[in-house]
Amino acid sequence: MKSLSTLYATLATKNFPLRRLSIDVDYIAEVPSYSHRLNAALQQLFCLHTLEILSLEAGSGWDLDDALVGDIARAWPNITALYTSSSPHPHPPHAVRRLTLAALRPLAFHCPNLRRLALDMDARFPPSTDPTAEAQSPQTTLAVLSVGYSPIRRSTLVADFIFNIFPALMNVYGQTIEEDEDVTKLSLTCHKRWSRW
């Protein structure tokens, strides 16, 4: 972990126009402080304002939360693609994530060029409409959304929330397993909305 932090610190001091960044961590220890240190190391890169494509891959997933995704959105307003991916092992696909649907608002507000997004999140409860929340105006460039291994309840409400923020969305998909119908229901709900246009 220390070498990763050192690498990020070095990248942050070089002041060159980095456009793509891919971070692939094969294993994340089951130690709570490890995820915190990984996120802190990522924050060192927030000064790279030219970043357009960010890919974060980790075996058991990144421990992102709404605040960190908000920081990512504000730090990298030129981002066109943000990918996070994780494997269902060692955690079950429906492990509760700290990241919620509310994290979509700052991405829509601060990242007008975002076209592709992949996030595992807790999508069981869509946020209520908050008149003071970011992204009151729809973001019209996002075309593809992957919800990964996201627990989803009430797919119609989730689809409504997503489409209010990203009305140009063309494809919603996720990582599914045989006994997982949440993402399938969300995709079908979204498909019905597209077919009405």
XYZ file of C-alpha atoms in Angstrom:
197
model
C 0.000 0.000 0.000
C 2.838 2.383 0.795
C 4.306 1.960 -2.704
C 0.913 2.770 -4.262
C 0.646 5.926 -2.181
C 4.184 6.907 -3.174
C 3.376 6.345 -6.863
C 0.285 8.567 -6.635
C 2.205 11.283 -4.812
C 4.862 11.222 -7.543
C 2.259 11.406 -10.318
C 0.584 14.334 -8.585
C 3.813 16.351 -8.467
C 4.791 15.887 -12.123
C 2.238 18.362 -13.503
C 1.711 16.744 -16.891
C -1.649 16.452 -18.671
C -2.664 12.920 -17.719
C -5.872 11.961 -19.520
C -6.292 8.261 -18.699
C -5.665 6.476 -15.442
C -6.291 2.821 -14.672
C -5.775 1.478 -11.163
C -5.993 -2.287 -10.787
C -5.603 -3.793 -7.326
C -5.789 -7.590 -7.396
C -6.449 -7.977 -3.700
C -7.847 -5.772 -1.003
C -7.166 -6.986 2.505
C -10.099 -7.454 4.820
C -8.756 -4.732 7.060
C -10.980 -1.647 7.458
C -8.059 0.778 7.433
C -6.822 -0.606 4.092
C -9.756 0.792 2.123
C -9.378 4.110 3.918
C -5.698 4.279 2.942
C -6.512 3.312 -0.648
C -9.093 6.107 -0.867
C -6.648 8.579 0.713
C -4.038 7.604 -1.880
C -6.584 8.199 -4.655
C -7.289 11.690 -3.281
C -3.655 12.612 -3.925
C -4.483 12.547 -7.637
C -7.259 15.143 -7.439
C -4.843 17.796 -8.709
C -4.750 16.067 -12.132
C -7.540 18.211 -13.590
C -7.082 17.008 -17.181
C -8.158 13.450 -16.358
C -10.845 12.183 -18.751
C -10.979 8.415 -18.211
C -10.632 6.738 -14.818
C -10.815 2.992 -14.251
C -10.690 1.592 -10.704
C -10.582 -2.186 -10.457
C -10.297 -4.217 -7.291
C -11.023 -7.818 -6.431
C -13.410 -7.057 -3.598
C -14.386 -3.608 -4.783
C -13.430 -0.094 -3.867
C -14.951 1.208 -0.681
C -16.298 4.365 -2.277
C -18.885 6.504 -0.551
C -21.056 9.401 -1.703
C -18.646 12.028 -0.357
C -15.632 10.552 -2.180
C -17.545 10.302 -5.477
C -18.593 13.934 -4.985
C -14.911 14.825 -4.540
C -14.056 12.845 -7.686
C -16.728 14.746 -9.641
C -15.429 18.132 -8.461
C -11.761 17.219 -9.004
C -12.207 15.814 -12.508
C -14.927 17.831 -14.280
C -13.604 16.786 -17.719
C -14.137 13.103 -17.065
C -15.936 11.249 -19.867
C -15.748 7.722 -18.431
C -15.595 6.484 -14.845
C -15.391 2.754 -14.270
C -15.266 0.886 -11.005
C -15.451 -2.861 -11.035
C -15.351 -5.619 -8.512
C -15.720 -9.336 -8.297
C -18.532 -10.935 -6.301
C -15.927 -12.788 -4.269
C -15.066 -12.728 -1.393
C -18.127 -10.539 -0.806
C -21.595 -11.593 -1.936
C -22.962 -9.504 -4.813
C -25.532 -7.919 -2.554
C -23.132 -6.798 0.135
C -24.339 -3.395 1.246
C -22.244 -0.660 -0.315
C -21.581 2.719 1.255
C -22.055 4.329 -2.154
C -25.705 5.178 -2.867
C -27.747 6.518 -5.762
C -27.302 10.007 -4.299
C -23.719 9.943 -5.647
C -25.136 10.281 -9.163
C -26.191 13.878 -8.495
C -22.706 15.435 -8.134
C -21.484 13.421 -11.126
C -24.311 14.863 -13.223
C -23.758 18.385 -11.912
C -19.952 18.603 -12.125
C -19.206 16.283 -15.074
C -21.116 17.569 -18.122
C -19.105 15.382 -20.530
C -19.576 12.090 -18.660
C -20.732 9.477 -21.185
C -19.985 6.114 -19.535
C -20.319 5.248 -15.855
C -19.891 1.995 -13.914
C -20.488 1.950 -10.147
C -21.490 -0.695 -7.610
C -23.876 1.046 -5.235
C -26.643 0.549 -2.734
C -29.688 1.150 -4.904
C -32.270 -0.195 -2.482
C -33.660 3.226 -1.609
C -33.766 6.027 -4.203
C -33.074 9.422 -2.621
C -36.029 11.692 -2.137
C -36.250 14.765 -4.307
C -34.204 17.432 -2.593
C -34.678 20.942 -4.014
C -31.219 21.944 -2.763
C -29.441 18.899 -4.216
C -26.903 19.205 -6.998
C -27.904 18.320 -10.556
C -31.262 20.036 -10.717
C -30.740 20.323 -14.477
C -30.487 16.999 -16.309
C -27.100 15.836 -17.577
C -27.623 14.925 -21.224
C -24.430 13.129 -22.279
C -24.463 9.951 -20.162
C -25.389 7.100 -22.507
C -24.258 3.970 -20.633
C -24.635 3.091 -16.953
C -23.446 -0.130 -15.338
C -24.755 -0.709 -11.833
C -22.487 -3.716 -11.302
C -23.436 -5.811 -8.287
C -25.991 -3.416 -6.828
C -28.846 -4.430 -4.563
C -31.974 -2.800 -6.005
C -35.463 -2.593 -4.577
C -38.374 -1.067 -6.434
C -36.746 -0.913 -9.842
C -39.392 1.493 -11.175
C -38.483 4.153 -8.587
C -34.771 3.606 -9.225
C -35.305 3.947 -12.994
C -37.324 7.144 -12.481
C -34.579 8.622 -10.298
C -31.856 7.739 -12.815
C -33.791 9.054 -15.833
C -34.581 12.343 -14.106
C -30.846 12.949 -13.811
C -29.689 11.300 -17.058
C -32.547 11.541 -19.608
C -30.308 10.603 -22.571
C -29.320 7.272 -21.025
C -29.419 4.522 -23.660
C -28.201 1.418 -21.810
C -28.374 0.232 -18.208
C -26.768 -3.059 -17.309
C -25.006 -4.803 -14.469
C -23.261 -7.924 -13.324
C -25.887 -10.548 -12.661
C -25.902 -14.022 -11.247
C -28.617 -16.643 -11.658
C -30.476 -15.821 -8.456
C -30.121 -12.071 -8.956
C -33.071 -10.423 -10.664
C -32.587 -6.851 -9.380
C -30.481 -5.586 -12.261
C -32.577 -7.502 -14.791
C -35.739 -5.790 -13.514
C -34.048 -2.388 -13.657
C -32.848 -3.003 -17.229
C -36.335 -4.089 -18.317
C -37.905 -1.047 -16.666
C -35.428 1.218 -18.457
C -36.020 -0.579 -21.755
C -39.763 0.064 -21.430
C -39.033 3.759 -20.989
C -36.865 3.833 -24.137
C -39.521 2.047 -26.177
C -42.053 4.772 -25.299
C -39.884 7.435 -27.008
